[in-house]
């Protein structure tokens, strides 16, 4: 008779544990297959804020899969969070920056440069910044962002290559590498 009392709770624990594992599998599946695609998320963000996307990233770290999109509009950099399941867009941050335009780009050696209208000097393009970073660290660019730090425009670039992650800060005016970090890619251990 005592065996029945022990077997029943053990059975209930096993069933409950199975349900928890099944739910975690559904969560992993939802993270890997968001309802809103990257292209749809970009359209949603641009519909809310007519500007230029300068940074785009998918994030599922906080159990709510979403896209983080930085848009430049007028003299402002605006971060928009788009829920990957519902498509709901929310502005999460606004920051005043110097205007960066690509009107009347300066041509040098066949490459275009954008113009920093705050001091009328040219800055390198996103593609040129990527080339500079990839000359030092081969891999896939997973994030790029044009930012202002201490009245200096910089490109922040993240590159991943197998086990390694490389972070760069590149001066947008000179193309000089300001900061370079090399670490093991911790994200590869998550799942």
PDB file of C-alpha atoms in Angstrom:
ATOM      1  CA  UNK A   1       0.000   0.000   0.000  1.00  0.00           C
ATOM      2  CA  UNK A   2       2.879   2.374   0.670  1.00  0.00           C
ATOM      3  CA  UNK A   3       4.205   1.683  -2.825  1.00  0.00           C
ATOM      4  CA  UNK A   4       1.069   3.236  -4.359  1.00  0.00           C
ATOM      5  CA  UNK A   5       1.525   6.451  -2.379  1.00  0.00           C
ATOM      6  CA  UNK A   6       5.126   6.735  -3.572  1.00  0.00           C
ATOM      7  CA  UNK A   7       4.393   5.766  -7.177  1.00  0.00           C
ATOM      8  CA  UNK A   8       1.563   8.274  -7.674  1.00  0.00           C
ATOM      9  CA  UNK A   9       3.604  11.407  -6.677  1.00  0.00           C
ATOM     10  CA  UNK A  10       6.551  10.134  -8.745  1.00  0.00           C
ATOM     11  CA  UNK A  11       4.239   9.710 -11.733  1.00  0.00           C
ATOM     12  CA  UNK A  12       2.805  13.211 -11.272  1.00  0.00           C
ATOM     13  CA  UNK A  13       6.309  14.699 -11.075  1.00  0.00           C
ATOM     14  CA  UNK A  14       7.315  12.879 -14.265  1.00  0.00           C
ATOM     15  CA  UNK A  15       4.216  14.124 -16.109  1.00  0.00           C
ATOM     16  CA  UNK A  16       4.761  17.687 -14.851  1.00  0.00           C
ATOM     17  CA  UNK A  17       8.432  17.598 -15.860  1.00  0.00           C
ATOM     18  CA  UNK A  18       7.461  16.412 -19.332  1.00  0.00           C
ATOM     19  CA  UNK A  19       5.040  19.323 -19.666  1.00  0.00           C
ATOM     20  CA  UNK A  20       7.764  21.780 -18.674  1.00  0.00           C
ATOM     21  CA  UNK A  21      10.154  20.323 -21.261  1.00  0.00           C
ATOM     22  CA  UNK A  22       7.428  20.432 -23.921  1.00  0.00           C
ATOM     23  CA  UNK A  23       6.777  24.108 -23.154  1.00  0.00           C
ATOM     24  CA  UNK A  24      10.490  24.925 -23.358  1.00  0.00           C
ATOM     25  CA  UNK A  25      10.627  23.163 -26.746  1.00  0.00           C
ATOM     26  CA  UNK A  26       7.725  25.320 -27.931  1.00  0.00           C
ATOM     27  CA  UNK A  27       9.563  28.414 -26.686  1.00  0.00           C
ATOM     28  CA  UNK A  28      12.732  27.447 -28.572  1.00  0.00           C
ATOM     29  CA  UNK A  29      10.660  26.805 -31.690  1.00  0.00           C
ATOM     30  CA  UNK A  30       8.952  30.213 -31.361  1.00  0.00           C
ATOM     31  CA  UNK A  31      12.305  31.969 -30.956  1.00  0.00           C
ATOM     32  CA  UNK A  32      13.714  30.236 -34.017  1.00  0.00           C
ATOM     33  CA  UNK A  33      10.586  30.892 -36.098  1.00  0.00           C
ATOM     34  CA  UNK A  34       9.258  34.359 -35.300  1.00  0.00           C
ATOM     35  CA  UNK A  35       5.885  35.275 -36.780  1.00  0.00           C
ATOM     36  CA  UNK A  36       7.256  38.571 -38.126  1.00  0.00           C
ATOM     37  CA  UNK A  37      10.175  38.289 -40.572  1.00  0.00           C
ATOM     38  CA  UNK A  38      13.144  40.655 -40.577  1.00  0.00           C
ATOM     39  CA  UNK A  39      11.850  42.343 -43.737  1.00  0.00           C
ATOM     40  CA  UNK A  40       8.394  42.828 -42.244  1.00  0.00           C
ATOM     41  CA  UNK A  41       9.918  44.265 -39.052  1.00  0.00           C
ATOM     42  CA  UNK A  42      11.878  46.813 -41.095  1.00  0.00           C
ATOM     43  CA  UNK A  43       8.710  47.835 -42.985  1.00  0.00           C
ATOM     44  CA  UNK A  44       6.773  48.209 -39.711  1.00  0.00           C
ATOM     45  CA  UNK A  45       9.499  50.412 -38.206  1.00  0.00           C
ATOM     46  CA  UNK A  46       9.792  52.576 -41.322  1.00  0.00           C
ATOM     47  CA  UNK A  47       6.011  52.947 -41.500  1.00  0.00           C
ATOM     48  CA  UNK A  48       6.065  54.361 -37.966  1.00  0.00           C
ATOM     49  CA  UNK A  49       9.176  56.527 -38.542  1.00  0.00           C
ATOM     50  CA  UNK A  50      10.063  57.570 -42.054  1.00  0.00           C
ATOM     51  CA  UNK A  51      13.867  57.632 -41.977  1.00  0.00           C
ATOM     52  CA  UNK A  52      16.934  55.530 -42.731  1.00  0.00           C
ATOM     53  CA  UNK A  53      17.751  52.269 -40.937  1.00  0.00           C
ATOM     54  CA  UNK A  54      21.341  52.307 -39.662  1.00  0.00           C
ATOM     55  CA  UNK A  55      21.272  49.285 -37.347  1.00  0.00           C
ATOM     56  CA  UNK A  56      19.175  46.112 -37.211  1.00  0.00           C
ATOM     57  CA  UNK A  57      19.371  43.212 -34.777  1.00  0.00           C
ATOM     58  CA  UNK A  58      17.216  40.255 -33.717  1.00  0.00           C
ATOM     59  CA  UNK A  59      17.161  39.660 -29.940  1.00  0.00           C
ATOM     60  CA  UNK A  60      15.588  36.752 -28.087  1.00  0.00           C
ATOM     61  CA  UNK A  61      17.588  37.005 -24.865  1.00  0.00           C
ATOM     62  CA  UNK A  62      14.821  38.312 -22.609  1.00  0.00           C
ATOM     63  CA  UNK A  63      12.250  35.601 -23.518  1.00  0.00           C
ATOM     64  CA  UNK A  64      10.387  38.075 -25.734  1.00  0.00           C
ATOM     65  CA  UNK A  65      11.784  37.761 -29.255  1.00  0.00           C
ATOM     66  CA  UNK A  66      12.024  41.169 -30.899  1.00  0.00           C
ATOM     67  CA  UNK A  67      13.924  43.235 -33.432  1.00  0.00           C
ATOM     68  CA  UNK A  68      15.912  46.295 -32.354  1.00  0.00           C
ATOM     69  CA  UNK A  69      16.076  48.801 -35.180  1.00  0.00           C
ATOM     70  CA  UNK A  70      17.923  52.131 -35.141  1.00  0.00           C
ATOM     71  CA  UNK A  71      16.592  54.748 -37.532  1.00  0.00           C
ATOM     72  CA  UNK A  72      18.077  58.144 -38.344  1.00  0.00           C
ATOM     73  CA  UNK A  73      15.511  60.845 -39.013  1.00  0.00           C
ATOM     74  CA  UNK A  74      16.437  64.521 -39.220  1.00  0.00           C
ATOM     75  CA  UNK A  75      18.874  65.176 -36.321  1.00  0.00           C
ATOM     76  CA  UNK A  76      17.748  62.193 -34.295  1.00  0.00           C
ATOM     77  CA  UNK A  77      18.658  58.530 -33.891  1.00  0.00           C
ATOM     78  CA  UNK A  78      15.577  56.592 -32.806  1.00  0.00           C
ATOM     79  CA  UNK A  79      15.564  53.022 -31.516  1.00  0.00           C
ATOM     80  CA  UNK A  80      12.431  51.034 -32.314  1.00  0.00           C
ATOM     81  CA  UNK A  81      11.614  47.654 -30.788  1.00  0.00           C
ATOM     82  CA  UNK A  82       9.366  45.460 -32.976  1.00  0.00           C
ATOM     83  CA  UNK A  83       7.828  42.401 -31.301  1.00  0.00           C
ATOM     84  CA  UNK A  84       8.690  39.352 -33.454  1.00  0.00           C
ATOM     85  CA  UNK A  85       5.367  37.668 -32.667  1.00  0.00           C
ATOM     86  CA  UNK A  86       2.834  40.509 -32.782  1.00  0.00           C
ATOM     87  CA  UNK A  87       4.557  43.118 -34.963  1.00  0.00           C
ATOM     88  CA  UNK A  88       3.873  45.827 -32.371  1.00  0.00           C
ATOM     89  CA  UNK A  89       6.443  48.638 -32.672  1.00  0.00           C
ATOM     90  CA  UNK A  90       7.513  50.791 -29.732  1.00  0.00           C
ATOM     91  CA  UNK A  91      10.028  53.639 -29.672  1.00  0.00           C
ATOM     92  CA  UNK A  92      12.441  52.811 -26.855  1.00  0.00           C
ATOM     93  CA  UNK A  93      15.057  55.534 -27.201  1.00  0.00           C
ATOM     94  CA  UNK A  94      15.622  58.886 -28.887  1.00  0.00           C
ATOM     95  CA  UNK A  95      18.998  60.586 -29.211  1.00  0.00           C
ATOM     96  CA  UNK A  96      20.004  63.833 -30.888  1.00  0.00           C
ATOM     97  CA  UNK A  97      22.923  63.424 -33.271  1.00  0.00           C
ATOM     98  CA  UNK A  98      24.612  65.419 -35.971  1.00  0.00           C
ATOM     99  CA  UNK A  99      22.929  65.092 -39.351  1.00  0.00           C
ATOM    100  CA  UNK A 100      24.566  62.688 -41.725  1.00  0.00           C
ATOM    101  CA  UNK A 101      23.488  63.025 -45.310  1.00  0.00           C
ATOM    102  CA  UNK A 102      24.441  61.256 -48.487  1.00  0.00           C
ATOM    103  CA  UNK A 103      23.324  64.106 -50.723  1.00  0.00           C
ATOM    104  CA  UNK A 104      26.109  65.268 -53.036  1.00  0.00           C
ATOM    105  CA  UNK A 105      28.520  62.550 -51.918  1.00  0.00           C
ATOM    106  CA  UNK A 106      32.196  63.191 -52.460  1.00  0.00           C
ATOM    107  CA  UNK A 107      33.800  60.720 -54.895  1.00  0.00           C
ATOM    108  CA  UNK A 108      37.344  59.626 -54.206  1.00  0.00           C
ATOM    109  CA  UNK A 109      38.915  56.677 -56.014  1.00  0.00           C
ATOM    110  CA  UNK A 110      35.442  55.638 -57.220  1.00  0.00           C
ATOM    111  CA  UNK A 111      33.997  55.260 -53.711  1.00  0.00           C
ATOM    112  CA  UNK A 112      31.210  57.321 -52.232  1.00  0.00           C
ATOM    113  CA  UNK A 113      31.519  59.094 -48.934  1.00  0.00           C
ATOM    114  CA  UNK A 114      28.688  60.507 -46.871  1.00  0.00           C
ATOM    115  CA  UNK A 115      28.925  64.078 -45.578  1.00  0.00           C
ATOM    116  CA  UNK A 116      28.920  65.058 -41.927  1.00  0.00           C
ATOM    117  CA  UNK A 117      27.011  68.344 -42.167  1.00  0.00           C
ATOM    118  CA  UNK A 118      28.116  69.480 -38.682  1.00  0.00           C
ATOM    119  CA  UNK A 119      31.614  70.251 -39.960  1.00  0.00           C
ATOM    120  CA  UNK A 120      31.271  69.707 -43.733  1.00  0.00           C
ATOM    121  CA  UNK A 121      33.863  66.934 -43.781  1.00  0.00           C
ATOM    122  CA  UNK A 122      33.309  63.593 -45.449  1.00  0.00           C
ATOM    123  CA  UNK A 123      32.903  60.321 -43.605  1.00  0.00           C
ATOM    124  CA  UNK A 124      33.447  56.794 -44.840  1.00  0.00           C
ATOM    125  CA  UNK A 125      30.465  54.672 -45.802  1.00  0.00           C
ATOM    126  CA  UNK A 126      29.189  51.679 -43.863  1.00  0.00           C
ATOM    127  CA  UNK A 127      30.629  49.380 -46.549  1.00  0.00           C
ATOM    128  CA  UNK A 128      34.080  50.982 -46.239  1.00  0.00           C
ATOM    129  CA  UNK A 129      33.995  50.580 -42.440  1.00  0.00           C
ATOM    130  CA  UNK A 130      33.108  46.893 -42.887  1.00  0.00           C
ATOM    131  CA  UNK A 131      36.016  46.428 -45.323  1.00  0.00           C
ATOM    132  CA  UNK A 132      38.409  47.972 -42.772  1.00  0.00           C
ATOM    133  CA  UNK A 133      37.148  45.685 -40.004  1.00  0.00           C
ATOM    134  CA  UNK A 134      37.160  42.547 -42.170  1.00  0.00           C
ATOM    135  CA  UNK A 135      40.734  43.253 -43.256  1.00  0.00           C
ATOM    136  CA  UNK A 136      41.701  42.627 -39.619  1.00  0.00           C
ATOM    137  CA  UNK A 137      39.117  39.951 -38.722  1.00  0.00           C
ATOM    138  CA  UNK A 138      37.438  37.741 -41.314  1.00  0.00           C
ATOM    139  CA  UNK A 139      33.871  36.666 -40.590  1.00  0.00           C
ATOM    140  CA  UNK A 140      30.234  37.670 -40.770  1.00  0.00           C
ATOM    141  CA  UNK A 141      29.135  41.152 -39.730  1.00  0.00           C
ATOM    142  CA  UNK A 142      26.368  40.646 -37.161  1.00  0.00           C
ATOM    143  CA  UNK A 143      25.881  44.269 -36.115  1.00  0.00           C
ATOM    144  CA  UNK A 144      26.919  47.698 -37.386  1.00  0.00           C
ATOM    145  CA  UNK A 145      25.905  51.051 -36.013  1.00  0.00           C
ATOM    146  CA  UNK A 146      26.935  54.646 -36.654  1.00  0.00           C
ATOM    147  CA  UNK A 147      27.126  56.442 -33.330  1.00  0.00           C
ATOM    148  CA  UNK A 148      28.445  59.662 -31.860  1.00  0.00           C
ATOM    149  CA  UNK A 149      30.883  59.420 -28.966  1.00  0.00           C
ATOM    150  CA  UNK A 150      32.525  62.551 -27.484  1.00  0.00           C
ATOM    151  CA  UNK A 151      31.552  64.619 -30.572  1.00  0.00           C
ATOM    152  CA  UNK A 152      33.180  62.015 -32.817  1.00  0.00           C
ATOM    153  CA  UNK A 153      31.281  59.841 -35.287  1.00  0.00           C
ATOM    154  CA  UNK A 154      32.243  56.173 -35.057  1.00  0.00           C
ATOM    155  CA  UNK A 155      31.112  52.907 -36.576  1.00  0.00           C
ATOM    156  CA  UNK A 156      30.598  50.147 -34.022  1.00  0.00           C
ATOM    157  CA  UNK A 157      30.970  46.801 -35.793  1.00  0.00           C
ATOM    158  CA  UNK A 158      30.582  43.243 -34.513  1.00  0.00           C
ATOM    159  CA  UNK A 159      31.980  40.331 -36.528  1.00  0.00           C
ATOM    160  CA  UNK A 160      31.587  36.638 -35.710  1.00  0.00           C
ATOM    161  CA  UNK A 161      33.685  33.826 -37.073  1.00  0.00           C
ATOM    162  CA  UNK A 162      33.106  30.342 -35.691  1.00  0.00           C
ATOM    163  CA  UNK A 163      34.275  30.430 -32.091  1.00  0.00           C
ATOM    164  CA  UNK A 164      35.366  34.076 -32.073  1.00  0.00           C
ATOM    165  CA  UNK A 165      33.641  37.459 -31.793  1.00  0.00           C
ATOM    166  CA  UNK A 166      35.386  40.681 -32.815  1.00  0.00           C
ATOM    167  CA  UNK A 167      34.251  44.175 -31.786  1.00  0.00           C
ATOM    168  CA  UNK A 168      35.490  47.291 -33.562  1.00  0.00           C
ATOM    169  CA  UNK A 169      35.098  51.031 -33.194  1.00  0.00           C
ATOM    170  CA  UNK A 170      36.172  52.770 -36.392  1.00  0.00           C
ATOM    171  CA  UNK A 171      36.501  56.535 -36.781  1.00  0.00           C
ATOM    172  CA  UNK A 172      33.889  57.460 -39.394  1.00  0.00           C
ATOM    173  CA  UNK A 173      35.966  60.395 -40.632  1.00  0.00           C
ATOM    174  CA  UNK A 174      39.453  58.886 -40.871  1.00  0.00           C
ATOM    175  CA  UNK A 175      38.726  55.151 -41.078  1.00  0.00           C
ATOM    176  CA  UNK A 176      41.170  54.513 -38.215  1.00  0.00           C
ATOM    177  CA  UNK A 177      40.473  51.611 -35.868  1.00  0.00           C
ATOM    178  CA  UNK A 178      39.927  53.225 -32.467  1.00  0.00           C
ATOM    179  CA  UNK A 179      39.112  50.061 -30.546  1.00  0.00           C
ATOM    180  CA  UNK A 180      39.516  46.362 -31.311  1.00  0.00           C
ATOM    181  CA  UNK A 181      38.469  43.495 -29.041  1.00  0.00           C
ATOM    182  CA  UNK A 182      38.644  39.767 -29.659  1.00  0.00           C
ATOM    183  CA  UNK A 183      36.695  37.303 -27.459  1.00  0.00           C
ATOM    184  CA  UNK A 184      35.216  33.826 -27.520  1.00  0.00           C
ATOM    185  CA  UNK A 185      31.674  33.988 -28.908  1.00  0.00           C
ATOM    186  CA  UNK A 186      29.551  33.385 -25.784  1.00  0.00           C
ATOM    187  CA  UNK A 187      26.281  33.333 -27.767  1.00  0.00           C
ATOM    188  CA  UNK A 188      27.201  30.012 -29.361  1.00  0.00           C
ATOM    189  CA  UNK A 189      26.726  28.329 -25.945  1.00  0.00           C
ATOM    190  CA  UNK A 190      23.146  29.583 -25.529  1.00  0.00           C
ATOM    191  CA  UNK A 191      20.210  27.344 -26.515  1.00  0.00           C
TER     192      UNK A 191
END
